[in-house]
Amino acid sequence: MVSAAAAGSPMDERPAPTQPSLRRLRDHDVRPRRDLGQNFLVDSNILGVIERLAGLAADDVVLEIGGGLGVLSEHLAPRCAHVHVVEIDTGLVPALSEALAPLGNTTLHVADAMELDLASLSPAPTKVVANLPYGIAAGAILRTIEELPQVTRWVAMVQKEVGVRLAAHVGDELYGVPSVIAQLACEVEVARSVSRTVFFPVPNVDSVLVRLERTGPAPSAGLRRLVRAAFAHRRKALPRSLELAGGLPGPDVRARARAALETIGHPVDERAERLTPAEFVALEEALAL
């Protein structure tokens, strides 16, 4: 029906769709924006899957990044204490406000989720549940791990590569900075593959639901800086990568890194891809950063 309308069929001559996203697409004449990575959920069956993975309790406060057309928001709100809905696209506000209007326990934040003052959200979020825009998915998850210490669980729809990267382990092709930083604070799993047909428009990439369960505090700024510098030059040995990246305190970083690797039981010319998240903690301690 959406395709027919887009092709030029008179919208007011066709019966209104029953699925909320499709109905709001039609009623508010919404055109998904590629520049914002908008792919709206149009299959309500996936909402129950997301809810079960989130394990919502009556006292949970949910942060939803990328409110879109409100179909996930209106599913979550009756099942928790409060939902903070963040949406950057002002063009979606009429449709999203329509969805949230009957729900007294929601707050709409028309803002960029990567710039919003997350610590000021009240009540403070305890879970993040979202169909994340592709362009910010990894960054949004890592930012909320760092800035929302009360959050204990994340359930997010993300591009498959992002989910696999977050859950990757030593030896996996996609193991890198997001893997280490996320796993320093959380257990991460790709919980389920998601059909492309649950979205409109249908994306040209696969998606997954990724779940993170907090196991500890976010890594310190210094440790995050070390991890990023270690992976900055993936084809080079870790000490050389640290030297080239710069920004780490103290003299002769390369020599100290070689000695630190030896201290934690690795060859002095080891690459970052061979260190587990826990070994990065040990490396930081050995470097006395």
C-alpha positions as a LaTeX table, in Angstrom:
\begin{tabular}{lrrr}
\hline
Residue & $x$ (\AA) & $y$ (\AA) & $z$ (\AA) \\
\hline
Met1 & 0.00 & 0.00 & 0.00 \\
Val2 & 2.83 & 2.35 & 0.80 \\
Ser3 & 4.45 & 1.55 & $-2.53$ \\
Ala4 & 1.24 & 2.25 & $-4.39$ \\
Ala5 & 0.80 & 5.56 & $-2.63$ \\
Ala6 & 4.38 & 6.51 & $-3.38$ \\
Ala7 & 3.76 & 5.65 & $-6.99$ \\
Gly8 & 0.99 & 8.18 & $-7.16$ \\
Ser9 & $-2.29$ & 6.47 & $-6.16$ \\
Pro10 & $-4.62$ & 8.88 & $-4.35$ \\
Met11 & $-4.10$ & 8.17 & $-0.67$ \\
Asp12 & $-7.56$ & 9.24 & 0.39 \\
Glu13 & $-9.17$ & 6.63 & $-1.89$ \\
Arg14 & $-7.52$ & 3.70 & $-0.16$ \\
Pro15 & $-8.50$ & 2.18 & 3.19 \\
Ala16 & $-6.26$ & 3.20 & 6.06 \\
Pro17 & $-3.65$ & 0.57 & 7.02 \\
Thr18 & $-4.14$ & $-1.01$ & 10.44 \\
Gln19 & $-0.44$ & $-1.27$ & 11.29 \\
Pro20 & 0.47 & 1.96 & 13.14 \\
Ser21 & 3.66 & 2.77 & 11.23 \\
Leu22 & 2.02 & 2.28 & 7.85 \\
Arg23 & $-0.97$ & 4.33 & 8.95 \\
Arg24 & 1.21 & 7.23 & 10.14 \\
Leu25 & 3.36 & 7.08 & 7.02 \\
Arg26 & 0.18 & 7.63 & 5.05 \\
Asp27 & $-1.64$ & 10.07 & 7.31 \\
His28 & 1.36 & 12.35 & 7.83 \\
Asp29 & 2.80 & 11.91 & 4.34 \\
Val30 & 6.15 & 10.83 & 5.77 \\
Arg31 & 9.03 & 10.26 & 3.39 \\
Pro32 & 11.89 & 8.31 & 5.04 \\
Arg33 & 15.18 & 10.20 & 5.00 \\
Arg34 & 18.18 & 8.27 & 3.77 \\
Asp35 & 20.57 & 10.83 & 5.25 \\
Leu36 & 19.28 & 9.92 & 8.72 \\
Gly37 & 19.28 & 6.18 & 8.07 \\
Gln38 & 15.53 & 5.93 & 8.62 \\
Asn39 & 14.04 & 2.45 & 8.32 \\
Phe40 & 10.71 & 2.29 & 10.15 \\
Leu41 & 9.36 & $-0.85$ & 11.82 \\
Val42 & 6.25 & $-1.92$ & 9.93 \\
Asp43 & 5.85 & $-5.46$ & 11.28 \\
Ser44 & 4.45 & $-5.33$ & 14.80 \\
Asn45 & 5.33 & $-8.98$ & 15.47 \\
Ile46 & 8.94 & $-7.98$ & 16.17 \\
Leu47 & 7.82 & $-5.76$ & 19.08 \\
Gly48 & 7.09 & $-8.75$ & 21.30 \\
Val49 & 10.54 & $-10.17$ & 20.58 \\
Ile50 & 12.16 & $-6.88$ & 21.60 \\
Glu51 & 10.04 & $-6.71$ & 24.75 \\
Arg52 & 11.00 & $-10.23$ & 25.84 \\
Leu53 & 14.69 & $-9.57$ & 25.29 \\
Ala54 & 14.45 & $-6.33$ & 27.27 \\
Gly55 & 12.81 & $-8.08$ & 30.22 \\
Leu56 & 10.95 & $-4.94$ & 31.22 \\
Ala57 & 9.85 & $-4.47$ & 34.82 \\
Ala58 & 7.19 & $-2.08$ & 36.07 \\
Asp59 & 9.83 & 0.24 & 37.56 \\
Asp60 & 12.11 & 0.36 & 34.50 \\
Val61 & 12.83 & 3.66 & 32.78 \\
Val62 & 13.56 & 3.17 & 29.09 \\
Leu63 & 15.63 & 5.31 & 26.76 \\
Glu64 & 14.57 & 4.88 & 23.14 \\
Ile65 & 16.90 & 6.50 & 20.61 \\
Gly66 & 15.26 & 7.04 & 17.24 \\
Gly67 & 11.56 & 7.23 & 18.05 \\
Gly68 & 10.57 & 7.23 & 14.40 \\
Leu69 & 6.81 & 6.78 & 14.05 \\
Gly70 & 6.28 & 5.72 & 17.66 \\
Val71 & 5.37 & 2.08 & 17.15 \\
Leu72 & 8.02 & 0.83 & 19.58 \\
Ser73 & 7.36 & 3.68 & 22.03 \\
Glu74 & 3.67 & 2.88 & 22.37 \\
His75 & 4.49 & $-0.80$ & 22.88 \\
Leu76 & 7.03 & $-0.13$ & 25.63 \\
Ala77 & 5.20 & 2.57 & 27.60 \\
Pro78 & 2.44 & 0.39 & 29.15 \\
Arg79 & 5.08 & $-2.09$ & 30.30 \\
Cys80 & 7.41 & 0.20 & 32.26 \\
Ala81 & 7.48 & 3.30 & 34.43 \\
His82 & 8.65 & 5.82 & 31.82 \\
Val83 & 9.99 & 6.08 & 28.27 \\
His84 & 12.34 & 8.82 & 27.10 \\
Val85 & 11.94 & 9.03 & 23.32 \\
Val86 & 14.71 & 10.80 & 21.40 \\
Glu87 & 14.15 & 11.84 & 17.78 \\
Ile88 & 16.28 & 14.21 & 15.72 \\
Asp89 & 13.93 & 14.60 & 12.73 \\
Thr90 & 11.47 & 17.43 & 13.34 \\
Gly91 & 9.47 & 16.19 & 10.37 \\
Leu92 & 8.46 & 13.13 & 12.39 \\
Val93 & 7.25 & 15.10 & 15.41 \\
Pro94 & 3.56 & 15.24 & 14.35 \\
Ala95 & 3.35 & 11.48 & 13.83 \\
Leu96 & 5.41 & 10.70 & 16.90 \\
Ser97 & 3.43 & 13.11 & 19.08 \\
Glu98 & 0.22 & 11.45 & 17.92 \\
Ala99 & 1.57 & 8.09 & 19.08 \\
Leu100 & 2.73 & 9.43 & 22.46 \\
Ala101 & $-0.30$ & 11.62 & 23.21 \\
Pro102 & $-2.33$ & 8.91 & 25.00 \\
Leu103 & 0.71 & 7.84 & 27.03 \\
Gly104 & 1.25 & 9.88 & 30.17 \\
Asn105 & 4.56 & 8.24 & 31.04 \\
Thr106 & 6.57 & 9.34 & 28.01 \\
Thr107 & 8.83 & 12.31 & 27.31 \\
Leu108 & 9.74 & 13.33 & 23.77 \\
His109 & 13.18 & 14.86 & 23.29 \\
Val110 & 13.58 & 16.41 & 19.84 \\
Ala111 & 17.36 & 16.32 & 19.77 \\
Asp112 & 20.49 & 14.66 & 18.45 \\
Ala113 & 21.06 & 11.62 & 20.66 \\
Met114 & 24.81 & 12.03 & 20.30 \\
Glu115 & 24.63 & 15.54 & 21.76 \\
Leu116 & 21.75 & 15.29 & 24.23 \\
Asp117 & 22.73 & 15.63 & 27.90 \\
Leu118 & 21.95 & 12.06 & 28.87 \\
Ala119 & 22.88 & 12.53 & 32.52 \\
Ser120 & 20.13 & 15.12 & 32.89 \\
Leu121 & 17.32 & 12.76 & 31.89 \\
Ser122 & 14.81 & 12.41 & 34.69 \\
Pro123 & 13.84 & 9.86 & 35.72 \\
Ala124 & 17.21 & 8.27 & 34.94 \\
Pro125 & 17.08 & 5.45 & 32.36 \\
Thr126 & 17.63 & 1.89 & 33.52 \\
Lys127 & 17.38 & 0.25 & 30.08 \\
Val128 & 18.04 & 1.26 & 26.49 \\
Val129 & 15.62 & $-0.24$ & 23.96 \\
Ala130 & 15.75 & 1.08 & 20.42 \\
Asn131 & 15.64 & 0.61 & 16.69 \\
Leu132 & 18.86 & 2.56 & 16.26 \\
Pro133 & 19.61 & 4.63 & 13.16 \\
Tyr134 & 22.40 & 2.82 & 11.33 \\
Gly135 & 24.77 & 5.77 & 11.28 \\
Ile136 & 25.00 & 6.17 & 15.06 \\
Ala137 & 24.28 & 2.66 & 16.34 \\
Ala138 & 27.70 & 1.73 & 17.75 \\
Gly139 & 28.41 & 5.25 & 18.96 \\
Ala140 & 25.06 & 5.54 & 20.72 \\
Ile141 & 25.52 & 2.24 & 22.54 \\
Leu142 & 29.06 & 3.09 & 23.67 \\
Arg143 & 28.00 & 6.59 & 24.75 \\
Thr144 & 25.13 & 5.28 & 26.87 \\
Ile145 & 27.39 & 2.68 & 28.49 \\
Glu146 & 29.68 & 5.50 & 29.54 \\
Glu147 & 27.20 & 8.20 & 30.50 \\
Leu148 & 24.28 & 6.21 & 31.96 \\
Pro149 & 25.69 & 4.07 & 34.76 \\
Gln150 & 22.19 & 3.10 & 35.97 \\
Val151 & 21.43 & 1.30 & 32.69 \\
Thr152 & 21.69 & $-2.45$ & 33.17 \\
Arg153 & 20.50 & $-3.76$ & 29.79 \\
Trp154 & 20.47 & $-2.73$ & 26.15 \\
Val155 & 18.34 & $-4.27$ & 23.41 \\
Ala156 & 18.93 & $-2.61$ & 20.08 \\
Met157 & 18.12 & $-3.22$ & 16.46 \\
Val158 & 21.35 & $-2.56$ & 14.57 \\
Gln159 & 23.03 & $-3.32$ & 11.29 \\
Lys160 & 24.34 & $-6.90$ & 11.40 \\
Glu161 & 27.96 & $-5.82$ & 11.07 \\
Val162 & 27.62 & $-3.50$ & 14.08 \\
Gly163 & 26.10 & $-6.24$ & 16.22 \\
Val164 & 28.74 & $-8.77$ & 15.21 \\
Arg165 & 31.49 & $-6.21$ & 15.85 \\
Leu166 & 30.21 & $-5.42$ & 19.36 \\
Ala167 & 30.04 & $-9.13$ & 20.24 \\
Ala168 & 33.32 & $-10.14$ & 18.53 \\
His169 & 36.11 & $-11.86$ & 20.46 \\
Val170 & 39.85 & $-12.24$ & 20.03 \\
Gly171 & 40.50 & $-13.96$ & 16.72 \\
Asp172 & 37.30 & $-12.73$ & 15.07 \\
Glu173 & 37.71 & $-10.60$ & 11.96 \\
Leu174 & 35.60 & $-7.73$ & 13.32 \\
Tyr175 & 37.14 & $-7.63$ & 16.80 \\
Gly176 & 38.23 & $-4.09$ & 17.55 \\
Val177 & 37.62 & $-0.92$ & 19.53 \\
Pro178 & 33.81 & $-1.25$ & 19.93 \\
Ser179 & 34.20 & $-4.91$ & 20.96 \\
Val180 & 36.72 & $-4.13$ & 23.69 \\
Ile181 & 35.06 & $-1.00$ & 25.08 \\
Ala182 & 31.60 & $-2.60$ & 25.17 \\
Gln183 & 32.85 & $-5.85$ & 26.70 \\
Leu184 & 34.82 & $-4.06$ & 29.41 \\
Ala185 & 31.43 & $-3.11$ & 30.88 \\
Cys186 & 28.97 & $-5.64$ & 29.48 \\
Glu187 & 28.29 & $-9.14$ & 28.29 \\
Val188 & 27.34 & $-8.79$ & 24.63 \\
Glu189 & 25.41 & $-11.16$ & 22.41 \\
Val190 & 23.77 & $-11.10$ & 19.02 \\
Ala191 & 20.37 & $-12.31$ & 20.15 \\
Arg192 & 18.51 & $-12.71$ & 16.87 \\
Ser193 & 18.63 & $-12.03$ & 13.16 \\
Val194 & 15.88 & $-9.79$ & 11.80 \\
Ser195 & 14.27 & $-10.03$ & 8.39 \\
Arg196 & 14.68 & $-7.02$ & 6.14 \\
Thr197 & 10.93 & $-7.10$ & 5.50 \\
Val198 & 10.07 & $-5.77$ & 8.98 \\
Phe199 & 11.26 & $-2.32$ & 7.80 \\
Phe200 & 10.08 & 0.34 & 5.41 \\
Pro201 & 11.91 & 1.16 & 3.30 \\
Val202 & 13.49 & $-2.28$ & 3.05 \\
Pro203 & 17.20 & $-1.77$ & 3.85 \\
Asn204 & 19.95 & $-3.17$ & 1.66 \\
Val205 & 21.79 & $-4.59$ & 4.68 \\
Asp206 & 20.91 & $-7.25$ & 7.24 \\
Ser207 & 19.93 & $-6.36$ & 10.79 \\
Val208 & 20.14 & $-8.08$ & 14.16 \\
Leu209 & 18.93 & $-7.55$ & 17.67 \\
Val210 & 21.91 & $-7.16$ & 19.99 \\
Arg211 & 21.62 & $-7.46$ & 23.77 \\
Leu212 & 24.09 & $-6.13$ & 26.31 \\
Glu213 & 24.00 & $-6.87$ & 30.03 \\
Arg214 & 26.06 & $-4.65$ & 32.29 \\
Thr215 & 28.70 & $-6.44$ & 34.33 \\
Gly216 & 30.64 & $-3.43$ & 35.62 \\
Pro217 & 31.36 & 0.26 & 35.20 \\
Ala218 & 32.34 & 1.81 & 31.90 \\
Pro219 & 36.08 & 1.85 & 31.23 \\
Ser220 & 37.87 & 5.02 & 32.26 \\
Ala221 & 38.70 & 7.73 & 29.75 \\
Gly222 & 42.36 & 6.69 & 29.93 \\
Leu223 & 41.59 & 3.06 & 29.19 \\
Arg224 & 39.34 & 4.02 & 26.28 \\
Arg225 & 42.13 & 6.21 & 24.91 \\
Leu226 & 44.59 & 3.31 & 25.20 \\
Val227 & 42.27 & 0.92 & 23.34 \\
Arg228 & 41.68 & 3.38 & 20.51 \\
Ala229 & 45.38 & 4.08 & 20.15 \\
Ala230 & 46.21 & 0.37 & 20.19 \\
Phe231 & 43.85 & $-0.32$ & 17.26 \\
Ala232 & 44.68 & 2.89 & 15.38 \\
His233 & 47.14 & 1.08 & 13.06 \\
Arg234 & 45.82 & $-2.48$ & 12.87 \\
Arg235 & 48.59 & $-3.87$ & 10.66 \\
Lys236 & 51.32 & $-2.75$ & 13.03 \\
Ala237 & 52.48 & $-4.13$ & 16.36 \\
Leu238 & 50.68 & $-2.62$ & 19.33 \\
Pro239 & 53.72 & $-0.69$ & 20.66 \\
Arg240 & 54.27 & 0.94 & 17.28 \\
Ser241 & 50.56 & 1.74 & 16.96 \\
Leu242 & 50.60 & 3.44 & 20.35 \\
Glu243 & 53.65 & 5.44 & 19.34 \\
Leu244 & 52.13 & 6.55 & 16.05 \\
Ala245 & 48.75 & 7.39 & 17.57 \\
Gly246 & 50.26 & 9.69 & 20.19 \\
Gly247 & 48.28 & 11.18 & 23.02 \\
Leu248 & 49.41 & 8.78 & 25.74 \\
Pro249 & 51.23 & 10.26 & 28.73 \\
Gly250 & 54.87 & 9.67 & 29.56 \\
Pro251 & 58.08 & 9.24 & 27.55 \\
Asp252 & 59.09 & 6.44 & 25.19 \\
Val253 & 55.64 & 4.86 & 24.89 \\
Arg254 & 56.87 & 2.23 & 22.45 \\
Ala255 & 59.54 & 0.83 & 24.77 \\
Arg256 & 57.19 & 0.91 & 27.76 \\
Ala257 & 54.51 & $-0.89$ & 25.75 \\
Arg258 & 56.94 & $-3.64$ & 24.75 \\
Ala259 & 57.90 & $-4.14$ & 28.38 \\
Ala260 & 54.24 & $-4.05$ & 29.44 \\
Leu261 & 53.27 & $-6.70$ & 26.89 \\
Glu262 & 56.04 & $-8.94$ & 28.19 \\
Thr263 & 54.79 & $-8.37$ & 31.75 \\
Ile264 & 51.28 & $-9.59$ & 30.88 \\
Gly265 & 52.61 & $-12.63$ & 29.00 \\
His266 & 52.49 & $-11.49$ & 25.37 \\
Pro267 & 55.25 & $-11.14$ & 22.77 \\
Val268 & 56.74 & $-7.66$ & 22.67 \\
Asp269 & 55.55 & $-7.22$ & 19.09 \\
Glu270 & 51.98 & $-8.41$ & 19.74 \\
Arg271 & 49.08 & $-6.80$ & 17.89 \\
Ala272 & 46.06 & $-5.27$ & 19.58 \\
Glu273 & 43.77 & $-7.86$ & 18.00 \\
Arg274 & 45.33 & $-10.56$ & 20.22 \\
Leu275 & 44.50 & $-8.94$ & 23.56 \\
Thr276 & 41.27 & $-9.63$ & 25.42 \\
Pro277 & 39.39 & $-6.79$ & 27.13 \\
Ala278 & 40.75 & $-7.94$ & 30.50 \\
Glu279 & 44.29 & $-7.89$ & 29.11 \\
Phe280 & 43.84 & $-4.28$ & 28.05 \\
Val281 & 43.14 & $-3.49$ & 31.71 \\
Ala282 & 46.33 & $-5.32$ & 32.68 \\
Leu283 & 48.24 & $-3.50$ & 29.94 \\
Glu284 & 47.09 & $-0.12$ & 31.24 \\
Glu285 & 48.26 & $-1.08$ & 34.74 \\
Ala286 & 51.62 & $-2.31$ & 33.43 \\
Leu287 & 52.08 & 0.93 & 31.50 \\
Ala288 & 51.28 & 2.88 & 34.69 \\
Leu289 & 49.05 & 5.26 & 32.72 \\
\hline
\end{tabular}
